[in-house]
Tab-separated table of C-alpha atoms in Angstrom:
chain	number	residue	atom	x	y	z
A	1	MET	CA	24.257	-39.502	-6.477
A	2	PRO	CA	22.710	-38.121	-3.286
A	3	GLN	CA	24.393	-40.322	-0.681
A	4	ILE	CA	27.954	-40.246	-2.036
A	5	PRO	CA	30.149	-37.113	-1.735
A	6	LEU	CA	31.828	-36.008	-4.955
A	7	SER	CA	35.210	-36.493	-3.292
A	8	THR	CA	34.384	-40.171	-2.762
A	9	VAL	CA	33.327	-40.501	-6.403
A	10	PHE	CA	36.660	-38.974	-7.419
A	11	TYR	CA	38.682	-41.339	-5.216
A	12	LEU	CA	36.932	-44.465	-6.493
A	13	THR	CA	37.070	-43.359	-10.125
A	14	LEU	CA	40.768	-42.485	-9.967
A	15	ALA	CA	41.552	-45.840	-8.352
A	16	THR	CA	39.774	-47.739	-11.137
A	17	LEU	CA	41.494	-45.658	-13.837
A	18	LEU	CA	44.905	-46.442	-12.362
A	19	TRP	CA	44.056	-50.143	-12.056
A	20	ALA	CA	43.037	-50.150	-15.710
A	21	GLY	CA	46.546	-48.876	-16.416
A	22	ASN	CA	47.885	-51.690	-14.243
A	23	ALA	CA	46.023	-54.307	-16.294
A	24	ILE	CA	47.431	-52.891	-19.534
A	25	SER	CA	50.941	-52.737	-18.063
A	26	GLY	CA	50.671	-56.308	-16.823
A	27	ARG	CA	49.730	-57.553	-20.289
A	28	VAL	CA	52.496	-55.549	-21.963
A	29	LEU	CA	55.078	-56.944	-19.542
A	30	VAL	CA	54.178	-60.592	-20.207
A	31	GLY	CA	57.385	-62.184	-21.483
A	32	SER	CA	59.593	-59.434	-20.055
A	33	ILE	CA	59.200	-60.280	-16.374
A	34	SER	CA	57.690	-63.267	-14.598
A	35	PRO	CA	54.357	-62.570	-12.846
A	36	ILE	CA	55.394	-63.035	-9.220
A	37	THR	CA	58.669	-61.192	-9.789
A	38	LEU	CA	56.650	-58.286	-11.213
A	39	SER	CA	54.486	-58.214	-8.112
A	40	ALA	CA	57.527	-58.444	-5.813
A	41	VAL	CA	59.442	-55.657	-7.566
A	42	ARG	CA	56.308	-53.504	-7.719
A	43	TRP	CA	55.587	-53.709	-4.000
A	44	GLY	CA	59.242	-53.531	-3.014
A	45	LEU	CA	59.547	-50.201	-4.821
A	46	ALA	CA	56.247	-49.002	-3.384
A	47	ALA	CA	57.409	-49.815	0.150
A	48	LEU	CA	60.721	-48.030	-0.468
A	49	ILE	CA	58.950	-44.900	-1.730
A	50	LEU	CA	56.454	-44.870	1.130
A	51	PHE	CA	58.911	-45.716	3.915
A	52	PRO	CA	60.076	-42.119	4.678
A	53	LEU	CA	56.444	-41.139	5.323
A	54	GLY	CA	55.156	-44.224	7.094
A	55	TRP	CA	58.067	-45.803	8.965
A	56	LYS	CA	56.722	-44.765	12.378
A	57	VAL	CA	54.009	-47.421	12.154
A	58	PHE	CA	56.683	-50.011	12.986
A	59	LYS	CA	57.849	-48.314	16.202
A	60	PRO	CA	57.447	-50.518	19.334
A	61	SER	CA	54.777	-48.153	20.656
A	62	SER	CA	52.709	-48.320	17.453
A	63	ALA	CA	49.112	-49.571	17.617
A	64	LEU	CA	50.007	-51.874	14.721
A	65	TRP	CA	51.388	-54.503	17.077
A	66	GLN	CA	48.073	-54.709	18.918
A	67	ASN	CA	46.440	-55.587	15.593
A	68	LYS	CA	49.220	-57.553	13.924
A	69	GLY	CA	46.957	-60.502	13.125
A	70	ARG	CA	44.511	-58.240	11.316
A	71	PHE	CA	47.263	-56.617	9.241
A	72	LEU	CA	48.808	-59.952	8.359
A	73	VAL	CA	45.474	-60.831	6.770
A	74	LEU	CA	44.997	-57.390	5.157
A	75	GLY	CA	48.479	-57.559	3.642
A	76	LEU	CA	47.852	-61.053	2.315
A	77	LEU	CA	44.431	-60.349	0.799
A	78	GLY	CA	44.883	-56.836	-0.556
A	79	VAL	CA	48.541	-56.737	-1.574
A	80	GLY	CA	50.114	-60.195	-1.529
A	81	SER	CA	47.700	-62.697	-3.002
A	82	TYR	CA	45.491	-60.462	-5.152
A	83	ASN	CA	48.277	-59.009	-7.275
A	84	VAL	CA	50.144	-62.292	-7.637
A	85	LEU	CA	46.939	-63.985	-8.805
A	86	LEU	CA	46.165	-61.129	-11.215
A	87	TYR	CA	49.558	-61.269	-12.917
A	88	LEU	CA	49.440	-65.073	-13.022
A	89	ALA	CA	45.985	-64.929	-14.596
A	90	LEU	CA	47.252	-62.622	-17.349
A	91	GLN	CA	49.746	-65.314	-18.390
A	92	THR	CA	47.089	-67.762	-19.585
A	93	SER	CA	43.736	-65.991	-19.719
A	94	THR	CA	42.534	-63.550	-22.329
A	95	ALA	CA	41.801	-59.917	-21.503
A	96	ILE	CA	38.071	-60.407	-22.076
A	97	ASN	CA	37.918	-63.359	-19.673
A	98	VAL	CA	39.951	-61.682	-16.921
A	99	THR	CA	38.025	-58.440	-16.923
A	100	LEU	CA	34.624	-60.076	-17.303
A	101	ILE	CA	35.233	-62.372	-14.344
A	102	GLY	CA	36.638	-59.450	-12.342
A	103	ALA	CA	33.409	-57.584	-13.079
A	104	SER	CA	31.588	-60.085	-10.881
A	105	MET	CA	32.995	-58.244	-7.844
A	106	PRO	CA	29.684	-56.521	-6.892
A	107	ILE	CA	28.027	-59.934	-6.761
A	108	TRP	CA	30.721	-61.316	-4.469
A	109	MET	CA	30.670	-58.147	-2.374
A	110	LEU	CA	26.936	-58.526	-1.789
A	111	PHE	CA	27.304	-62.253	-1.043
A	112	ILE	CA	30.203	-61.854	1.424
A	113	GLY	CA	28.470	-58.948	3.139
A	114	ALA	CA	25.321	-61.022	3.610
A	115	VAL	CA	27.041	-64.221	4.791
A	116	PHE	CA	29.951	-62.936	6.881
A	117	TYR	CA	28.887	-59.443	7.934
A	118	LYS	CA	25.091	-59.887	8.165
A	119	VAL	CA	24.481	-56.978	5.748
A	120	ARG	CA	21.510	-57.923	3.617
A	121	PRO	CA	21.636	-56.599	0.038
A	122	THR	CA	18.750	-54.422	-1.059
A	123	LEU	CA	16.724	-54.957	-4.203
A	124	LEU	CA	18.214	-51.792	-5.702
A	125	GLN	CA	21.743	-53.059	-5.073
A	126	MET	CA	20.973	-56.337	-6.819
A	127	VAL	CA	19.350	-54.515	-9.743
A	128	GLY	CA	22.336	-52.167	-9.931
A	129	ALA	CA	24.700	-55.147	-10.002
A	130	VAL	CA	22.887	-56.693	-12.959
A	131	VAL	CA	22.676	-53.427	-14.938
A	132	SER	CA	26.330	-52.615	-14.310
A	133	LEU	CA	27.412	-56.146	-15.279
A	134	ILE	CA	25.498	-55.804	-18.553
A	135	GLY	CA	27.442	-52.617	-19.225
A	136	VAL	CA	30.742	-54.412	-18.644
A	137	THR	CA	29.643	-57.211	-20.971
A	138	VAL	CA	28.930	-54.665	-23.722
A	139	VAL	CA	32.514	-53.361	-23.443
A	140	LEU	CA	34.151	-56.754	-23.387
A	141	THR	CA	32.162	-58.187	-26.284
A	142	ARG	CA	32.457	-54.965	-28.313
A	143	GLY	CA	28.695	-54.824	-28.590
A	144	GLU	CA	28.411	-58.456	-29.740
A	145	PRO	CA	27.179	-60.548	-26.764
A	146	THR	CA	27.098	-63.725	-28.898
A	147	SER	CA	30.910	-63.804	-28.704
A	148	LEU	CA	30.526	-65.025	-25.112
A	149	LEU	CA	29.465	-68.415	-26.509
A	150	SER	CA	32.956	-69.012	-27.886
A	151	MET	CA	34.750	-68.324	-24.607
A	152	GLU	CA	36.771	-71.155	-23.031
A	153	VAL	CA	37.666	-71.545	-19.342
A	154	VAL	CA	41.400	-71.744	-18.577
A	155	MET	CA	43.441	-71.711	-15.366
A	156	GLY	CA	43.786	-67.928	-15.503
A	157	ASP	CA	40.003	-67.585	-15.296
A	158	LEU	CA	39.954	-69.535	-12.041
A	159	LEU	CA	42.847	-67.494	-10.650
A	160	ILE	CA	41.168	-64.145	-11.324
A	161	MET	CA	37.934	-65.465	-9.806
A	162	LEU	CA	39.830	-66.331	-6.613
A	163	ALA	CA	41.542	-62.924	-6.693
A	164	THR	CA	38.170	-61.162	-7.001
A	165	ILE	CA	36.749	-63.041	-4.019
A	166	LEU	CA	39.815	-62.238	-1.900
A	167	TRP	CA	39.581	-58.549	-2.857
A	168	ALA	CA	35.948	-58.505	-1.771
A	169	PHE	CA	36.981	-59.833	1.649
A	170	TYR	CA	39.749	-57.201	1.809
A	171	SER	CA	37.303	-54.388	1.051
A	172	TRP	CA	34.908	-55.530	3.753
A	173	MET	CA	37.770	-55.769	6.236
A	174	ILE	CA	38.949	-52.197	5.697
A	175	SER	CA	35.366	-50.971	6.084
A	176	ARG	CA	35.071	-52.819	9.423
A	177	PRO	CA	38.103	-51.850	11.534
A	178	GLY	CA	36.555	-53.241	14.711
A	179	GLU	CA	38.716	-52.389	17.713
A	180	SER	CA	41.586	-51.195	15.519
A	181	THR	CA	42.266	-47.447	15.623
A	182	GLU	CA	43.669	-47.459	12.072
A	183	ARG	CA	41.270	-44.754	10.846
A	184	GLN	CA	42.981	-42.315	13.213
A	185	TRP	CA	46.459	-43.202	11.941
A	186	PRO	CA	48.282	-40.988	9.436
A	187	TRP	CA	47.344	-42.292	5.983
A	188	ALA	CA	50.948	-43.128	5.099
A	189	GLU	CA	51.347	-45.329	8.174
A	190	PHE	CA	48.121	-47.223	7.510
A	191	LEU	CA	49.156	-47.852	3.909
A	192	MET	CA	52.758	-48.605	4.866
A	193	ALA	CA	51.653	-51.400	7.189
A	194	GLN	CA	49.678	-53.055	4.389
A	195	VAL	CA	52.323	-52.544	1.712
A	196	LEU	CA	55.307	-53.874	3.664
A	197	ILE	CA	53.415	-56.850	5.077
A	198	GLY	CA	51.986	-57.560	1.619
A	199	PHE	CA	55.509	-57.362	0.193
A	200	MET	CA	56.677	-59.931	2.727
A	201	TRP	CA	53.893	-62.297	1.635
A	202	THR	CA	54.822	-61.689	-1.997
A	203	MET	CA	58.450	-62.562	-1.298
A	204	LEU	CA	57.319	-65.930	0.060
A	205	PHE	CA	55.572	-66.578	-3.265
A	206	GLU	CA	58.612	-65.229	-5.123
A	207	GLY	CA	60.775	-67.801	-3.337
A	208	ALA	CA	58.629	-70.544	-4.827
A	209	GLU	CA	58.904	-69.011	-8.313
A	210	ILE	CA	62.692	-68.818	-7.989
A	211	ALA	CA	62.934	-72.365	-6.625
A	212	THR	CA	60.984	-73.747	-9.591
A	213	GLY	CA	63.126	-71.836	-12.082
A	214	HIS	CA	60.303	-69.676	-13.414
A	215	ALA	CA	61.557	-66.272	-12.205
A	216	PHE	CA	63.035	-63.948	-14.821
A	217	ILE	CA	63.286	-60.253	-15.741
A	218	ASP	CA	64.412	-58.524	-18.921
A	219	LEU	CA	65.097	-55.024	-17.641
A	220	ASN	CA	65.254	-52.133	-20.084
A	221	TYR	CA	64.048	-48.525	-20.194
A	222	TRP	CA	60.513	-49.481	-21.261
A	223	THR	CA	60.184	-52.287	-18.717
A	224	GLY	CA	61.611	-50.079	-15.974
A	225	ALA	CA	59.193	-47.240	-16.775
A	226	LEU	CA	56.173	-49.547	-16.584
A	227	ILE	CA	57.359	-51.049	-13.294
A	228	ILE	CA	57.821	-47.579	-11.776
A	229	PHE	CA	54.320	-46.659	-12.952
A	230	VAL	CA	52.672	-49.698	-11.342
A	231	ALA	CA	54.676	-49.115	-8.143
A	232	ILE	CA	53.370	-45.559	-7.758
A	233	GLY	CA	50.021	-45.197	-9.550
A	234	PRO	CA	48.146	-48.518	-9.206
A	235	SER	CA	49.887	-49.239	-5.893
A	236	LEU	CA	50.277	-46.217	-3.615
A	237	ILE	CA	47.820	-43.753	-5.154
A	238	ALA	CA	45.104	-46.239	-6.105
A	239	TYR	CA	45.174	-48.118	-2.788
A	240	ARG	CA	44.972	-44.869	-0.853
A	241	CYS	CA	42.041	-43.698	-2.993
A	242	TRP	CA	40.262	-47.053	-2.717
A	243	GLY	CA	40.532	-47.022	1.069
A	244	LEU	CA	39.091	-43.507	1.211
A	245	GLY	CA	36.360	-44.475	-1.217
A	246	VAL	CA	35.349	-47.613	0.657
A	247	ASN	CA	35.177	-45.672	3.923
A	248	GLY	CA	33.075	-42.999	2.235
A	249	ALA	CA	30.661	-45.138	0.216
A	250	GLY	CA	30.803	-48.558	1.879
A	251	PRO	CA	32.256	-51.725	0.295
A	252	THR	CA	29.103	-52.685	-1.601
A	253	VAL	CA	28.657	-49.409	-3.472
A	254	ALA	CA	32.422	-49.093	-4.003
A	255	ALA	CA	32.415	-52.467	-5.773
A	256	PHE	CA	30.193	-51.066	-8.514
A	257	PHE	CA	32.896	-48.532	-9.366
A	258	ALA	CA	35.245	-51.458	-10.046
A	259	ASN	CA	33.141	-52.142	-13.130
A	260	LEU	CA	34.673	-48.992	-14.618
A	261	ILE	CA	38.009	-50.835	-14.884
A	262	PRO	CA	37.198	-52.780	-18.085
A	263	LEU	CA	35.713	-49.654	-19.650
A	264	PHE	CA	38.810	-47.598	-18.824
A	265	THR	CA	40.981	-50.482	-20.027
A	266	ALA	CA	39.195	-50.499	-23.378
A	267	LEU	CA	39.468	-46.721	-23.729
A	268	LEU	CA	43.152	-46.639	-22.762
A	269	SER	CA	43.899	-49.504	-25.141
A	270	ALA	CA	42.058	-47.655	-27.885
A	271	ALA	CA	44.082	-44.521	-27.208
A	272	ILE	CA	47.392	-46.389	-27.209
A	273	LEU	CA	46.549	-48.237	-30.419
A	274	GLY	CA	45.116	-45.164	-32.109
A	275	ASP	CA	41.648	-46.724	-32.365
A	276	PRO	CA	38.963	-44.107	-31.512
A	277	PRO	CA	36.170	-44.973	-29.023
A	278	GLN	CA	33.089	-46.639	-30.504
A	279	LEU	CA	29.373	-46.193	-29.877
A	280	PHE	CA	29.255	-49.287	-27.665
A	281	HIS	CA	31.760	-47.637	-25.293
A	282	GLY	CA	29.235	-44.851	-24.656
A	283	LEU	CA	26.412	-47.366	-24.138
A	284	ALA	CA	28.533	-49.362	-21.710
A	285	PHE	CA	29.527	-46.265	-19.767
A	286	ALA	CA	25.856	-45.264	-19.441
A	287	LEU	CA	24.872	-48.726	-18.153
A	288	ILE	CA	27.749	-48.864	-15.652
A	289	VAL	CA	26.926	-45.399	-14.317
A	290	ILE	CA	23.231	-46.306	-14.058
A	291	GLY	CA	24.221	-49.358	-12.021
A	292	ILE	CA	26.279	-47.160	-9.693
A	293	LEU	CA	23.452	-44.636	-9.360
A	294	VAL	CA	20.839	-47.298	-8.647
A	295	SER	CA	22.989	-49.008	-6.028
A	296	SER	CA	23.912	-45.715	-4.369
A	297	THR	CA	20.277	-44.833	-3.717
A	298	ALA	CA	20.132	-47.730	-1.286
A	299	LYS	CA	21.281	-47.226	2.294
A	300	LYS	CA	25.059	-47.125	2.423
A	301	SER	CA	26.832	-50.010	4.179
A	302	SER	CA	29.143	-48.383	6.702
């Protein structure tokens, strides 16, 4: 992978591994906590944990206030709407549908880059997208592609599609800071601005869930442990790693790493259930990595 530093590969891979854990946690918590409440509690805890390190970003002299419009959008796309839509999707859609649709991210990343940022995709990037998507399909169908014919579209499928598109916009935005000096900020302050603003957006959505009588939480040791995990791992650590990875590899190449999420999800599920990995997992991993390698040989979007 000649154009991508190993540190960037590590950041992007760790982020996808943690988000695979988030998907599993979200499915396990269905019935124990309502989706928007889960997102609100998750980001509220994340903001509380991060606050001692990043509170200075809200000082009157902070450069944040010169870019408040930009961070209102970043908080909405990357923290507020994406996670609410993901947890809502898991209420009605199957795991295979959610992760397969989410695997279309490289396609959307290439499309948004071409239309809104005038970055034309290369042939290698398009080939890499197809190869990587085939690898994801192998995981999700357990080596039986004909099972795709029996899939049905539900509301959750549409929600995760919207979430994927919004995440693609978010990734392009953090790779194009424009006049913002955010890349010179301490990492905790940059993340704190996104997390707290995203939490505020989430609380607006939570108000609607409460008003309609759909908010609930059954708190116990197991539920609490999973919530703490998603507040630290998939939230603070993964978002920090993703930002570093996008800056290092560009949003288009980074999107191909997102296709590792369904593979990691399958492997983690297999480990939890005591079901050993199968041959198709190895085939899928090879195809996904080939897609990443092919796409990374093209000129990095930065």
